[in-house]
Coordinates of N, CA and C in Angstrom, one line a residue:
L1 N -4.7 -23.5 23.5 CA -5.5 -22.7 23.2 C -6.8 -22.6 22.5
E2 N -7.2 -23.7 21.9 CA -8.6 -23.7 21.4 C -9.4 -23.7 21.9
H3 N -9.5 -24.1 23.2 CA -10.2 -23.8 24.5 C -10.5 -22.4 24.7
A4 N -9.2 -22.2 24.8 CA -8.9 -20.7 25.0 C -9.9 -19.6 24.1
E5 N -9.8 -19.8 22.7 CA -10.7 -19.7 21.9 C -12.1 -19.3 21.8
Q6 N -12.6 -21.0 22.2 CA -13.8 -21.4 22.2 C -14.5 -20.2 24.0
L7 N -13.4 -19.7 24.9 CA -14.2 -18.9 25.8 C -14.2 -18.0 25.7
C8 N -12.9 -17.0 24.6 CA -13.3 -16.1 24.5 C -14.2 -15.7 23.4
R9 N -14.9 -16.5 22.9 CA -16.1 -16.1 21.6 C -17.1 -16.2 22.2
E10 N -17.2 -17.3 23.4 CA -18.3 -17.5 24.5 C -18.6 -16.0 25.2
M11 N -17.3 -15.6 25.7 CA -17.8 -14.6 26.4 C -17.7 -12.8 25.9
Q12 N -17.3 -12.8 24.7 CA -17.4 -11.9 23.6 C -16.4 -11.0 24.3
T13 N -15.3 -11.3 24.0 CA -14.1 -10.8 23.9 C -13.0 -10.4 22.8
P14 N -13.6 -9.5 22.6 CA -13.0 -9.5 21.0 C -11.3 -9.2 20.9
D15 N -10.6 -8.4 22.4 CA -9.6 -8.2 22.1 C -8.8 -9.3 22.7
Q16 N -9.1 -10.2 23.3 CA -8.8 -11.1 23.9 C -8.7 -12.5 22.9
L17 N -10.1 -12.7 22.3 CA -10.3 -13.7 21.0 C -8.9 -13.2 20.0
A18 N -9.1 -12.1 19.7 CA -8.1 -11.4 18.6 C -6.7 -11.8 18.2
Q19 N -6.2 -12.0 20.4 CA -4.6 -12.3 20.3 C -4.7 -13.6 20.4
T20 N -5.6 -14.5 21.4 CA -5.0 -16.3 21.1 C -5.6 -16.7 19.7
L21 N -5.8 -15.9 18.9 CA -5.9 -16.1 17.9 C -4.5 -16.4 16.7
D22 N -4.2 -15.1 16.7 CA -2.8 -14.5 16.7 C -2.0 -15.7 17.2
R23 N -1.4 -16.0 18.4 CA -1.5 -17.5 19.4 C -1.2 -18.0 18.7
Q24 N -2.3 -18.8 18.3 CA -2.6 -20.1 17.6 C -1.9 -19.8 16.2
A25 N -1.9 -19.4 15.8 CA -1.4 -18.8 14.5 C 0.0 -19.4 14.2
H26 N 0.7 -18.8 14.9 CA 1.9 -18.5 15.8 C 3.0 -20.3 15.2
H27 N 1.4 -20.8 16.5 CA 1.9 -22.1 16.7 C 1.9 -23.0 15.4
R28 N 0.5 -22.4 14.9 CA -0.1 -23.5 13.3 C 1.4 -23.4 12.7
T29 N 2.1 -22.0 12.5 CA 2.5 -21.6 11.8 C 4.2 -22.8 11.5
D30 N 4.5 -22.8 13.0 CA 5.6 -24.0 12.8 C 4.9 -25.4 12.9
I31 N 3.9 -26.0 13.0 CA 3.7 -26.9 12.6 C 3.7 -26.8 10.9
N32 N 3.4 -26.0 10.3 CA 3.4 -26.5 8.8 C 1.6 -26.2 8.2
E33 N 1.1 -25.9 9.7 CA -0.6 -25.8 8.9 C -0.8 -23.9 8.4
L34 N 0.0 -24.1 7.4 CA -0.5 -22.3 7.0 C -1.4 -21.7 6.5
D35 N -2.0 -22.9 6.3 CA -3.8 -22.1 5.8 C -4.2 -21.8 6.7
K36 N -4.3 -22.9 7.8 CA -5.4 -22.4 8.9 C -4.7 -21.0 9.8
A37 N -3.4 -21.0 9.7 CA -3.3 -20.4 10.5 C -2.9 -18.6 9.6
M38 N -3.2 -18.7 8.6 CA -3.7 -17.8 7.7 C -5.3 -17.0 8.0
E39 N -5.9 -18.1 8.4 CA -7.3 -18.2 8.1 C -7.6 -17.2 9.9
Q40 N -6.8 -18.3 10.5 CA -6.7 -17.1 11.8 C -6.2 -15.5 11.6
L41 N -5.3 -15.6 11.1 CA -4.5 -14.3 10.8 C -5.8 -13.2 10.5
L42 N -6.0 -13.6 9.6 CA -7.5 -13.0 8.9 C -7.9 -12.5 9.7
E43 N -8.8 -13.5 10.4 CA -9.7 -13.4 11.4 C -9.1 -12.3 12.9
A44 N -8.2 -12.5 13.5 CA -7.4 -11.3 13.6 C -7.4 -10.0 13.0
E45 N -6.8 -9.8 11.8 CA -6.5 -8.7 11.8 C -8.1 -8.1 11.4
S46 N -9.6 -8.7 11.3 CA -10.6 -8.1 11.0 C -10.4 -7.3 12.5
I47 N -11.0 -7.9 13.7 CA -11.0 -7.9 14.9 C -9.7 -6.5 15.1
Y48 N -8.8 -6.3 14.4 CA -7.6 -5.5 15.0 C -8.5 -4.3 14.5
R49 N -8.6 -4.4 13.1 CA -9.2 -2.7 12.7 C -10.5 -2.4 12.9
S50 N -11.2 -3.3 13.2 CA -12.6 -2.8 13.7 C -13.1 -2.6 15.1
T51 N -12.2 -3.4 15.8 CA -12.6 -3.4 17.6 C -12.0 -2.6 17.8
L52 N -10.2 -3.1 17.6 CA -9.2 -2.8 19.0 C -8.3 -1.5 18.5
Q53 N -8.5 -1.2 16.9 CA -8.0 -0.1 16.3 C -6.2 0.6 17.0
N54 N -5.3 -1.0 17.5 CA -3.9 -1.3 18.3 C -2.6 -1.1 16.9
D55 N -2.8 -0.2 16.5 CA -1.4 -0.3 15.7 C 0.0 -1.9 15.7
M56 N -0.3 -1.6 16.8 CA 1.5 -3.2 17.1 C 0.8 -4.2 17.0
L57 N -0.1 -3.9 17.6 CA -1.2 -5.3 17.0 C -1.1 -5.5 16.1
L58 N -2.1 -4.6 15.0 CA -2.3 -5.0 14.0 C -1.0 -5.5 12.6
A59 N 0.0 -4.5 13.4 CA 1.2 -4.0 12.7 C 2.2 -6.0 12.7
S60 N 1.9 -6.4 13.6 CA 2.4 -7.4 14.2 C 1.6 -9.0 13.6
N61 N 0.5 -8.3 13.0 CA 0.0 -9.3 13.1 C -0.4 -9.7 11.6
L62 N 0.1 -8.1 10.6 CA 0.6 -8.4 9.1 C 1.5 -8.9 8.4
L63 N 2.8 -8.7 9.7 CA 4.1 -9.1 9.7 C 4.0 -10.7 9.5
S64 N 3.4 -11.4 10.5 CA 3.1 -12.7 10.3 C 2.1 -13.3 9.1
Q65 N 1.6 -12.9 9.3 CA 0.7 -13.2 7.2 C 1.4 -13.0 6.1
A66 N 1.9 -11.9 6.3 CA 3.9 -12.3 5.1 C 4.6 -12.6 5.5
T67 N 5.2 -13.8 7.1 CA 5.9 -15.0 7.1 C 5.2 -15.9 6.0
I68 N 3.7 -16.3 6.2 CA 3.4 -17.3 5.9 C 3.0 -17.4 4.6
L69 N 3.2 -16.1 3.7 CA 3.2 -16.1 2.4 C 4.3 -16.4 1.6
E70 N 5.6 -15.6 2.5 CA 7.2 -15.8 2.6 C 7.6 -17.3 2.1
K71 N 6.4 -18.2 3.3 CA 6.7 -19.5 3.1 C 6.0 -20.2 2.0
Q72 N 5.3 -20.2 1.3 CA 4.4 -20.1 0.3 C 4.6 -19.7 -1.2
E73 N 5.5 -18.9 -1.0 CA 6.6 -18.5 -2.0 C 5.5 -17.6 -2.8
R74 N 4.9 -16.2 -2.5 CA 4.0 -15.7 -2.4 C 4.6 -14.1 -2.1
Y75 N 5.6 -14.2 -3.1 CA 7.2 -12.7 -2.3 C 5.8 -11.8 -2.6
E76 N 4.5 -11.9 -3.4 CA 4.3 -10.1 -4.1 C 3.7 -9.5 -2.8
A77 N 2.5 -10.6 -2.2 CA 1.8 -10.1 -1.6 C 2.2 -10.4 0.0
S78 N 3.5 -11.2 0.3 CA 4.6 -11.4 1.3 C 4.5 -9.5 1.4
L79 N 5.5 -9.0 0.5 CA 5.8 -7.8 0.5 C 4.9 -6.7 0.8
Q80 N 3.7 -7.2 0.0 CA 2.7 -5.7 0.2 C 1.7 -6.1 1.6
R81 N 2.8 -7.1 2.2 CA 1.6 -7.2 4.0 C 2.3 -5.8 4.7
L82 N 3.9 -6.8 3.9 CA 5.3 -5.9 5.0 C 4.6 -3.8 5.0
E83 N 4.7 -3.7 2.9 CA 4.3 -2.3 3.1 C 3.5 -2.2 4.2
E84 N 2.1 -2.4 4.1 CA 0.6 -1.9 4.7 C 1.2 -1.5 6.1
A85 N 2.3 -3.1 6.7 CA 2.4 -3.2 8.1 C 3.5 -1.5 8.4
E86 N 4.3 -1.2 8.1 CA 5.8 -0.5 7.6 C 5.1 0.9 8.5
P87 N 3.8 1.7 7.8 CA 3.5 3.4 9.2 C 3.4 2.8 10.6
L88 N 2.2 1.2 9.8 CA 1.7 1.0 12.0 C 2.9 0.6 12.5
C89 N 4.3 0.2 12.0 CA 5.3 0.2 13.3 C 6.1 1.0 13.2
R90 N 5.9 2.6 12.7 CA 6.6 3.7 12.6 C 5.7 4.0 13.9
R91 N 4.5 4.6 13.6 CA 3.1 4.7 14.5 C 2.9 3.8 15.9
S92 N 3.4 3.2 15.8 CA 3.4 2.1 17.5 C 4.6 2.2 18.2
G93 N 6.0 3.0 17.3 CA 7.0 3.4 18.1 C 7.7 2.8 18.7
N94 N 7.6 1.0 17.6 CA 8.3 -0.6 18.6 C 9.4 -0.7 17.8
K95 N 10.1 -0.3 17.8 CA 11.7 0.1 17.3 C 12.2 -1.5 16.6
Q96 N 11.2 -2.5 17.5 CA 12.2 -3.6 17.1 C 11.1 -4.5 16.2
L97 N 9.7 -3.9 15.9 CA 9.2 -4.0 15.1 C 9.4 -3.4 14.2
L98 N 9.5 -2.8 13.6 CA 10.1 -1.4 12.3 C 10.9 -2.6 11.9
L99 N 12.4 -2.7 12.9 CA 13.1 -3.5 12.5 C 13.0 -4.9 11.9
M100 N 12.5 -5.1 12.2 CA 11.9 -6.7 11.7 C 11.1 -6.4 10.3
N101 N 10.7 -5.6 9.6 CA 9.5 -4.9 9.3 C 10.7 -4.8 7.9
L102 N 11.1 -4.2 8.5 CA 12.1 -3.6 7.1 C 13.7 -4.5 6.6
W103 N 14.1 -5.1 7.3 CA 15.0 -6.6 7.5 C 14.3 -7.6 6.6
S104 N 12.8 -8.0 6.7 CA 12.1 -8.6 5.9 C 11.9 -8.4 4.3
Q105 N 11.6 -6.8 4.2 CA 11.5 -6.1 3.6 C 12.4 -6.7 2.0
S106 N 13.7 -5.8 3.0 CA 14.7 -5.8 2.2 C 15.1 -7.1 1.8
S107 N 14.7 -8.1 2.6 CA 14.9 -10.0 2.0 C 14.1 -10.4 0.9
L108 N 12.9 -9.4 1.3 CA 11.9 -10.0 0.0 C 12.2 -9.5 -1.6
L109 N 12.6 -7.8 -1.3 CA 12.4 -7.0 -2.6 C 14.4 -8.5 -3.6
A110 N 15.1 -8.4 -2.7 CA 16.2 -9.5 -3.3 C 15.5 -10.8 -3.7
L111 N 14.7 -11.6 -3.0 CA 14.8 -12.8 -3.4 C 13.1 -12.7 -4.4
S112 N 12.0 -11.1 -4.6 CA 11.0 -11.5 -5.5 C 11.3 -10.9 -6.8
I113 N 11.0 -9.7 -7.1 CA 10.7 -8.9 -7.8 C 11.8 -8.4 -8.9
P114 N 12.9 -8.7 -9.1 CA 13.7 -8.1 -10.0 C 13.3 -8.4 -11.0
Q115 N 12.8 -9.5 -11.4 CA 12.2 -9.0 -12.4 C 10.6 -8.2 -13.1
Q116 N 10.1 -7.6 -12.5 CA 9.1 -7.0 -12.6 C 9.7 -5.5 -12.3
I117 N 10.8 -5.5 -11.2 CA 11.0 -4.1 -11.2 C 12.1 -3.5 -12.6
P118 N 12.5 -2.5 -12.7 CA 13.5 -2.5 -13.4 C 15.1 -2.1 -12.0
A119 N 15.7 -2.3 -12.9 CA 16.6 -2.9 -11.9 C 17.0 -1.6 -10.8
A120 N 17.7 -0.4 -11.7 CA 17.6 0.7 -10.9 C 16.6 1.2 -9.4
E121 N 15.1 0.8 -10.3 CA 14.4 1.1 -9.0 C 14.1 0.5 -7.7
L122 N 15.1 -1.0 -8.0 CA 14.9 -2.1 -7.4 C 16.0 -1.9 -6.0
Y123 N 17.0 -1.9 -6.8 CA 18.1 -1.4 -5.7 C 18.0 0.0 -5.1
S124 N 16.9 0.4 -5.5 CA 17.6 2.2 -5.1 C 16.4 2.2 -3.6
R125 N 15.4 1.0 -3.8 CA 14.1 0.4 -2.6 C 15.5 0.1 -1.8
M126 N 15.7 -1.3 -2.5 CA 17.0 -2.4 -1.3 C 17.3 -1.4 -0.5
L127 N 18.7 -0.5 -0.6 CA 19.0 0.4 -0.4 C 18.9 0.8 0.5
Q128 N 17.4 1.8 -0.1 CA 17.1 2.8 0.9 C 16.4 1.9 2.7
V129 N 15.8 0.8 2.0 CA 15.4 -0.3 3.3 C 16.2 -0.8 3.8
T130 N 16.9 -1.5 3.7 CA 18.3 -2.1 4.2 C 19.3 -1.1 4.8
K131 N 19.3 0.3 4.2 CA 19.9 1.6 5.0 C 19.9 1.9 6.6
E132 N 18.1 1.7 6.1 CA 16.9 2.6 7.5 C 17.8 1.7 8.1
A133 N 17.2 -0.1 7.5 CA 17.1 -1.5 9.0 C 17.9 -1.4 9.1
G134 N 19.8 -0.7 9.2 CA 21.2 -1.1 9.4 C 21.1 -0.6 10.3
E135 N 20.9 1.5 10.3 CA 20.7 2.1 10.9 C 20.0 1.7 12.2
L136 N 18.7 1.0 12.3 CA 18.2 0.4 13.5 C 18.9 0.0 14.3
A137 N 19.4 -1.3 14.2 CA 19.6 -2.4 14.7 C 20.8 -2.1 15.2
Q138 N 21.4 -0.6 14.8 CA 22.9 -0.2 15.2 C 22.3 0.3 16.8
K139 N 21.1 1.4 16.3 CA 20.5 2.0 17.5 C 19.7 0.9 18.9
L140 N 20.0 0.0 18.5 CA 18.7 -1.2 19.6 C 19.8 -2.2 20.2
A141 N 21.3 -1.7 19.6 CA 22.9 -2.3 19.4 C 22.8 -3.7 19.5
F142 N 21.9 -4.1 18.5 CA 22.2 -5.8 17.5 C 23.2 -5.2 16.6
D143 N 24.3 -5.0 17.2 CA 25.7 -5.6 16.6 C 26.4 -6.2 15.1
E144 N 25.8 -7.0 15.5 CA 26.2 -8.3 13.7 C 25.4 -7.6 13.0
I145 N 23.4 -7.6 13.5 CA 22.8 -8.0 12.5 C 23.3 -6.6 12.1
A146 N 23.2 -4.9 12.5 CA 23.7 -4.0 11.8 C 24.4 -3.7 11.6
T147 N 25.9 -5.5 11.0 CA 27.3 -5.0 10.9 C 27.1 -5.8 9.3
S148 N 25.5 -6.8 9.1 CA 25.5 -7.1 8.2 C 24.6 -6.7 7.3
L149 N 23.6 -5.5 7.9 CA 22.7 -4.9 7.0 C 23.5 -4.2 6.5
L150 N 24.2 -2.9 7.7 CA 24.7 -1.9 6.6 C 26.1 -2.6 5.4
G151 N 26.4 -3.5 6.2 CA 27.4 -4.0 4.7 C 27.0 -4.9 3.5
Q152 N 25.8 -4.6 3.5 CA 24.9 -5.4 2.8 C 24.3 -3.6 1.3
A153 N 23.9 -2.8 2.3 CA 23.7 -1.3 2.5 C 24.7 -1.2 0.9
D154 N 25.8 -1.1 1.9 CA 27.8 -0.4 1.1 C 27.3 -1.4 -0.6
K155 N 26.7 -1.8 -0.3 CA 27.5 -3.2 -1.6 C 26.4 -2.5 -2.6
L156 N 24.6 -2.5 -2.3 CA 23.4 -2.3 -2.9 C 23.8 -0.3 -4.0
S157 N 25.2 0.4 -2.7 CA 25.5 1.5 -3.2 C 26.0 1.4 -4.7
A158 N 27.4 0.5 -4.4 CA 28.5 0.9 -5.5 C 27.4 -0.3 -6.3
L159 N 26.8 -1.0 -6.8 CA 26.0 -1.6 -7.9 C 25.1 -0.4 -8.2
L160 N 24.9 0.7 -7.7 CA 23.5 1.3 -8.0 C 24.6 1.9 -8.9
K161 N 26.1 2.7 -8.7 CA 26.6 3.9 -8.9 C 26.9 3.2 -10.7
S162 N 26.8 1.8 -10.2 CA 27.2 1.2 -11.0 C 26.2 0.7 -12.6
L163 N 25.0 1.1 -12.3 CA 24.0 1.0 -13.4 C 23.7 1.5 -14.2

């Protein structure tokens, strides 16, 4: 992949360079080279924003950044990337990408910020995201995921009512 990156730079093909950087970042994430992976994702993001203007590729890139930030326990920054990616996922029409985004948001909300968001607001936001993710999983026939998410949504709803 590093050779492909060099060729893309020499040939000045930004679309191929951005996608090559994304692929390299995925590999680096797998082997826990998180700083280098983030560096590559940020360069690819810059290309997507300035040259390609492709919602699906940019959203996927932001989701990858969110994954790295979560691994680094930088939950708020991760959640910010997911929130930025959500409207891009919706515009792209890629429902699986949207489901990944919503599911990640739901998990991060539960992990990260309970002490910084009032409980009612936090649970309300979690309920909204979790329920939408569950309904989307149902439409995509991801039955096991849908059951899990909708069960979580029911528990969140009961918790919210008790506040």
